[in-house]
CSV table of C-alpha atoms in Angstrom, one decimal:
chain,number,residue,atom,x,y,z
D,1,MET,CA,105.3,-70.2,-7.9
D,2,ASP,CA,102.4,-69.7,-10.5
D,3,SER,CA,101.2,-72.3,-13.0
D,4,SER,CA,103.2,-70.9,-15.9
D,5,SER,CA,106.5,-71.1,-13.9
D,6,SER,CA,105.7,-74.6,-12.8
D,7,LEU,CA,105.0,-75.6,-16.4
D,8,LEU,CA,108.3,-74.1,-17.5
D,9,THR,CA,110.2,-76.0,-14.8
D,10,VAL,CA,108.6,-79.3,-15.8
D,11,ASP,CA,109.3,-78.7,-19.4
D,12,GLN,CA,113.0,-78.1,-18.6
D,13,ARG,CA,113.1,-81.3,-16.6
D,14,ILE,CA,111.5,-83.2,-19.5
D,15,ILE,CA,114.1,-81.8,-21.9
D,16,GLU,CA,116.9,-82.8,-19.5
D,17,LEU,CA,115.5,-86.4,-19.1
D,18,GLU,CA,115.1,-86.8,-22.8
D,19,ALA,CA,118.7,-85.7,-23.3
D,20,GLU,CA,119.9,-88.2,-20.7
D,21,ILE,CA,117.9,-91.0,-22.2
D,22,SER,CA,119.1,-90.2,-25.7
D,23,ALA,CA,122.8,-90.2,-24.5
D,24,THR,CA,122.2,-93.5,-22.7
D,25,ARG,CA,120.7,-95.1,-25.8
D,26,PHE,CA,123.6,-93.9,-27.8
D,27,ALA,CA,126.0,-95.5,-25.4
D,28,LYS,CA,124.0,-98.7,-25.5
D,29,ARG,CA,124.3,-98.9,-29.2
D,30,TRP,CA,128.1,-98.6,-29.0
D,31,ILE,CA,128.1,-101.3,-26.3
D,32,VAL,CA,126.0,-103.6,-28.5
D,33,ALA,CA,128.2,-102.9,-31.5
D,34,TRP,CA,131.2,-104.0,-29.4
D,35,ILE,CA,129.5,-107.1,-28.1
D,36,THR,CA,128.4,-108.2,-31.6
D,37,LEU,CA,131.4,-107.0,-33.6
D,38,GLY,CA,134.3,-106.3,-31.3
D,39,ASN,CA,134.3,-109.5,-29.4
D,40,PRO,CA,134.1,-111.7,-32.5
D,41,LEU,CA,137.0,-109.7,-34.0
D,42,LEU,CA,139.1,-110.5,-30.9
D,43,ILE,CA,138.2,-114.2,-31.3
D,44,GLY,CA,139.0,-114.0,-35.0
D,45,ALA,CA,142.4,-112.4,-34.2
D,46,ILE,CA,143.2,-115.3,-31.9
D,47,VAL,CA,142.3,-117.8,-34.6
D,48,ALA,CA,144.2,-115.9,-37.2
D,49,GLY,CA,147.2,-115.7,-34.9
D,50,ASN,CA,147.2,-119.5,-34.5
D,51,LEU,CA,147.0,-119.9,-38.3
D,52,LEU,CA,149.4,-117.3,-39.5
D,53,ILE,CA,152.1,-116.9,-36.9
D,54,ASP,CA,155.1,-119.1,-37.2
D,55,PHE,CA,155.5,-120.5,-33.7
D,56,SER,CA,158.7,-122.3,-34.5
D,57,LYS,CA,160.6,-119.0,-34.2
D,58,PRO,CA,162.1,-118.1,-30.8
D,59,GLY,CA,159.9,-115.8,-28.7
D,60,SER,CA,156.6,-116.7,-30.5
D,61,GLY,CA,155.0,-119.0,-28.0
D,62,ARG,CA,151.6,-120.4,-28.9
D,63,SER,CA,150.7,-120.8,-25.2
D,64,ALA,CA,151.0,-117.1,-24.5
D,65,LEU,CA,148.6,-116.3,-27.4
D,66,ASN,CA,146.1,-118.9,-26.3
D,67,THR,CA,146.3,-117.9,-22.6
D,68,LEU,CA,146.2,-114.1,-22.7
D,69,GLY,CA,143.9,-114.0,-25.7
D,70,PRO,CA,141.0,-115.9,-24.2
D,71,ILE,CA,141.4,-114.0,-20.9
D,72,ALA,CA,141.1,-110.7,-22.8
D,73,VAL,CA,138.0,-112.0,-24.6
D,74,ILE,CA,136.3,-113.1,-21.4
D,75,ILE,CA,137.1,-109.8,-19.7
D,76,SER,CA,135.8,-107.9,-22.7
D,77,ILE,CA,132.5,-109.9,-22.8
D,78,VAL,CA,131.9,-109.6,-19.0
D,79,VAL,CA,132.7,-105.9,-18.9
D,80,SER,CA,130.6,-105.1,-22.0
D,81,VAL,CA,127.6,-107.1,-20.7
D,82,LEU,CA,127.9,-105.4,-17.3
D,83,PHE,CA,128.0,-101.9,-18.9
D,84,TRP,CA,125.1,-102.8,-21.1
D,85,ASN,CA,123.0,-103.9,-18.1
D,86,ALA,CA,123.9,-100.8,-16.1
D,87,ALA,CA,123.0,-98.6,-19.1
D,88,ARG,CA,119.7,-100.4,-19.5
D,89,THR,CA,118.8,-100.0,-15.8
D,90,TYR,CA,119.7,-96.3,-15.9
D,91,GLU,CA,117.6,-95.8,-19.0
D,92,ARG,CA,114.6,-97.5,-17.3
D,93,GLU,CA,114.9,-95.3,-14.3
D,94,LYS,CA,115.1,-92.1,-16.4
D,95,SER,CA,112.2,-93.4,-18.5
D,96,VAL,CA,110.0,-93.7,-15.4
D,97,GLU,CA,111.0,-90.2,-14.3
D,98,LEU,CA,110.2,-88.9,-17.8
D,99,LEU,CA,106.7,-90.5,-17.7
D,100,GLN,CA,106.1,-88.9,-14.3
D,101,ALA,CA,107.2,-85.5,-15.5
D,102,GLN,CA,105.0,-85.8,-18.6
D,103,ALA,CA,102.0,-86.7,-16.4
D,104,GLU,CA,102.7,-83.7,-14.2
D,105,ARG,CA,102.9,-81.5,-17.3
D,106,ARG,CA,99.6,-82.8,-18.6
D,107,SER,CA,98.0,-82.0,-15.2
D,108,LEU,CA,99.4,-78.4,-15.3
D,109,GLU,CA,98.2,-78.0,-18.9
D,110,VAL,CA,94.6,-78.3,-17.9
D,111,THR,CA,94.7,-74.8,-16.4
D,112,THR,CA,97.4,-73.1,-18.4
D,113,THR,CA,96.6,-74.1,-22.0
D,114,PRO,CA,93.8,-72.8,-24.3
D,115,GLU,CA,91.8,-76.0,-24.2
D,116,ALA,CA,91.0,-75.6,-20.5
D,117,ALA,CA,87.8,-73.8,-21.4
D,118,THR,CA,86.7,-76.4,-24.0
D,119,SER,CA,84.7,-79.5,-23.7
D,120,GLN,CA,86.0,-82.5,-21.6
D,121,PRO,CA,86.4,-84.8,-24.7
D,122,PHE,CA,88.6,-82.3,-26.4
D,123,GLN,CA,90.7,-81.8,-23.2
D,124,GLU,CA,91.3,-85.6,-23.1
D,125,TYR,CA,92.1,-85.6,-26.8
D,126,TYR,CA,94.5,-82.7,-26.5
D,127,ARG,CA,96.3,-84.3,-23.5
D,128,SER,CA,96.8,-87.5,-25.5
D,129,ILE,CA,98.6,-85.7,-28.4
D,130,PRO,CA,102.0,-85.4,-26.6
D,131,ASP,CA,102.1,-89.1,-25.9
D,132,LEU,CA,101.2,-89.8,-29.6
D,133,ARG,CA,104.0,-87.4,-30.7
D,134,ASP,CA,106.5,-89.0,-28.4
D,135,GLU,CA,105.5,-92.5,-29.6
D,136,TYR,CA,106.2,-91.5,-33.2
D,137,ARG,CA,109.6,-90.1,-32.1
D,138,ARG,CA,110.5,-93.3,-30.2
D,139,SER,CA,109.5,-95.4,-33.2
D,140,ALA,CA,111.6,-93.2,-35.4
D,141,GLU,CA,114.6,-93.7,-33.2
D,142,ARG,CA,114.1,-97.5,-33.1
D,143,TYR,CA,114.0,-97.7,-36.9
D,144,ARG,CA,117.0,-95.4,-37.1
D,145,GLY,CA,119.0,-97.6,-34.8
D,146,ARG,CA,118.1,-100.7,-36.7
D,147,HIS,CA,119.1,-99.1,-40.0
D,148,ASN,CA,122.4,-97.9,-38.6
D,149,LEU,CA,123.2,-101.3,-37.2
D,150,PHE,CA,122.5,-103.2,-40.5
D,151,GLN,CA,124.3,-100.4,-42.5
D,152,LEU,CA,127.3,-100.7,-40.2
D,153,THR,CA,127.3,-104.5,-40.7
D,154,VAL,CA,127.3,-104.0,-44.5
D,155,ILE,CA,130.2,-101.5,-44.3
D,156,VAL,CA,132.4,-103.5,-41.9
D,157,GLY,CA,131.4,-106.8,-43.5
D,158,SER,CA,132.4,-105.6,-47.0
D,159,ILE,CA,135.8,-104.5,-45.8
D,160,LEU,CA,136.4,-107.7,-43.9
D,161,THR,CA,135.2,-109.7,-46.9
D,162,SER,CA,137.8,-108.0,-49.1
D,163,VAL,CA,140.6,-108.7,-46.6
D,164,SER,CA,139.5,-112.3,-46.2
D,165,THR,CA,139.4,-112.9,-49.9
D,166,THR,CA,143.0,-111.6,-50.2
D,167,ALA,CA,144.2,-113.8,-47.4
D,168,ALA,CA,142.4,-116.8,-48.8
D,169,ALA,CA,145.2,-117.2,-51.4
D,170,GLU,CA,147.6,-118.3,-48.6
D,171,GLN,CA,145.3,-119.9,-46.0
D,172,GLY,CA,142.3,-122.0,-47.1
D,173,ILE,CA,140.2,-121.3,-44.0
D,174,TRP,CA,140.0,-117.6,-45.1
D,175,SER,CA,138.0,-118.6,-48.1
D,176,TRP,CA,135.3,-120.0,-45.8
D,177,ILE,CA,135.5,-116.8,-43.6
D,178,ALA,CA,135.1,-114.7,-46.8
D,179,VAL,CA,132.0,-116.8,-47.8
D,180,GLY,CA,130.4,-116.3,-44.4
D,181,LEU,CA,131.1,-112.6,-44.3
D,182,SER,CA,129.7,-112.2,-47.9
D,183,ALA,CA,126.6,-114.0,-46.8
D,184,LEU,CA,126.2,-111.7,-43.8
D,185,VAL,CA,126.6,-108.6,-46.0
D,186,SER,CA,124.1,-109.9,-48.5
D,187,ILE,CA,121.5,-110.7,-45.7
D,188,SER,CA,122.0,-107.3,-44.1
D,189,ALA,CA,121.6,-105.5,-47.4
D,190,GLY,CA,118.5,-107.5,-48.1
D,191,VAL,CA,117.0,-106.6,-44.7
D,192,ILE,CA,117.7,-102.9,-45.3
D,193,ALA,CA,116.1,-103.0,-48.7
D,194,TYR,CA,113.0,-105.0,-47.6
D,195,PHE,CA,112.1,-103.4,-44.3
D,196,LYS,CA,113.2,-99.8,-45.3
D,197,PHE,CA,114.2,-98.8,-41.8
D,198,ARG,CA,115.5,-95.4,-42.9
D,199,GLU,CA,112.4,-94.4,-44.8
D,200,ARG,CA,110.2,-95.5,-41.9
D,201,SER,CA,112.3,-93.5,-39.4
D,202,LEU,CA,112.2,-90.4,-41.6
D,203,ASN,CA,108.4,-90.5,-42.0
D,204,LEU,CA,107.8,-91.0,-38.3
D,205,GLN,CA,110.1,-88.2,-37.4
D,206,GLN,CA,108.5,-85.8,-39.9
D,207,THR,CA,105.0,-86.8,-38.5
D,208,ALA,CA,106.2,-86.1,-34.9
D,209,ASP,CA,107.6,-82.8,-35.9
D,210,SER,CA,104.4,-81.8,-37.7
D,211,ILE,CA,102.3,-82.6,-34.7
D,212,ASP,CA,104.7,-80.7,-32.4
D,213,LEU,CA,104.5,-77.6,-34.6
D,214,GLU,CA,100.7,-77.8,-34.7
D,215,MET,CA,100.6,-78.0,-30.9
D,216,GLN,CA,102.7,-74.9,-30.7
D,217,ALA,CA,100.7,-73.0,-33.2
D,218,TYR,CA,97.5,-73.9,-31.4
D,219,SER,CA,98.9,-72.9,-28.0
D,220,LEU,CA,100.2,-69.6,-29.3
D,221,ARG,CA,97.2,-69.0,-31.5
D,222,ILE,CA,99.3,-68.3,-34.6
D,223,ARG,CA,99.1,-69.4,-38.2
D,224,ARG,CA,95.7,-71.0,-39.0
D,225,TYR,CA,94.4,-70.3,-35.4
D,226,ARG,CA,95.0,-66.6,-35.4
D,227,SER,CA,91.6,-65.6,-36.8
D,228,LEU,CA,89.6,-68.5,-35.3
D,229,SER,CA,87.2,-68.2,-32.4
D,230,PRO,CA,87.6,-70.2,-29.2
D,231,ASP,CA,84.9,-72.6,-30.4
D,232,GLU,CA,86.4,-73.1,-33.9
D,233,ALA,CA,90.1,-73.5,-32.9
D,234,PRO,CA,89.7,-76.9,-31.2
D,235,ALA,CA,87.9,-78.4,-34.1
D,236,ALA,CA,90.5,-77.1,-36.6
D,237,PHE,CA,93.3,-78.5,-34.4
D,238,ALA,CA,91.8,-81.9,-34.2
D,239,GLU,CA,91.1,-82.0,-37.9
D,240,GLU,CA,94.7,-81.1,-38.7
D,241,VAL,CA,96.2,-83.6,-36.3
D,242,GLU,CA,94.0,-86.4,-37.7
D,243,ARG,CA,95.0,-85.3,-41.3
D,244,ILE,CA,98.7,-85.7,-40.3
D,245,ARG,CA,98.0,-89.1,-38.7
D,246,GLU,CA,96.2,-90.2,-41.9
D,247,GLU,CA,99.1,-89.1,-44.0
D,248,GLN,CA,101.4,-91.2,-41.8
D,249,ARG,CA,99.2,-94.3,-42.3
D,250,LYS,CA,99.3,-93.8,-46.0
D,251,LYS,CA,103.1,-93.6,-46.0
D,252,GLU,CA,103.2,-96.8,-44.0
D,253,LEU,CA,101.0,-98.5,-46.6
D,254,GLN,CA,103.2,-97.3,-49.4
D,255,LEU,CA,106.3,-98.7,-47.8
D,256,GLU,CA,104.5,-102.1,-47.5
D,257,GLN,CA,103.9,-102.3,-51.2
D,258,PRO,CA,106.5,-104.1,-53.4
D,259,PRO,CA,108.8,-101.8,-55.4
D,260,GLU,CA,107.4,-103.2,-58.8
D,261,ALA,CA,103.9,-102.2,-57.8
D,262,VAL,CA,104.5,-98.4,-58.0
D,263,PRO,CA,105.5,-98.2,-61.7
D,264,GLN,CA,102.5,-100.3,-62.6
D,265,GLN,CA,100.1,-98.0,-60.8
D,266,ARG,CA,101.7,-95.0,-62.5
D,267,HIS,CA,101.2,-96.3,-66.0
D,268,GLN,CA,97.6,-97.4,-65.7
D,269,PRO,CA,95.5,-96.1,-68.6
D,270,LEU,CA,93.0,-93.4,-67.8
């Protein structure tokens, strides 16, 4: 098997591992959502049952609710934690395999990519770019997950707050539940507005995609590299990647600025 075929095989393996890791992380997010939201809802249902159900009627025994309910909650907590731990272990194993495959790919790239005939510093620089791109993508995924979690909290909390406010007319404890849920919604909305997880995720994903496109253009000698000599292409590639990284740093600094600072800068006199 020649070097190009080996590189293609490694690339396919990397794609498969990334897909498995992505699916595992998606499953972990649902498990965490159930741990943080599903189990409290079960506990809330038991509490609401004790408050709202008239146990003086025949066939509505309080002991059945308070026996089967806690058992269901305990089973749910134990099973969800076990599933989360199994998913985390599987993700770690696949992450190690992915790192090994990426290291193998970098070793194959030394002889199969255009930078093989360039200087040693540029070879090291070029081999570091895939790791940089993947780090941007991982960071984008982390911020996306945080945004989705807090946004889900706002949506579910808003619905439960409305329900609790309606029920508070008959049961006094629901007014306290409504207050707590309202505070949780306000805190989550404040965290989303302050940390700007969605904007950070979008910027990082765009930066990773730009670096990936630049790597493909350099490898295929297309776009800006079509008319460049073998000595000029590496310098042009490095300059473009550094420009993309600089833009990403500027975007991060802009997100750190308070919202009221932007209009003031725009209206400064010339």
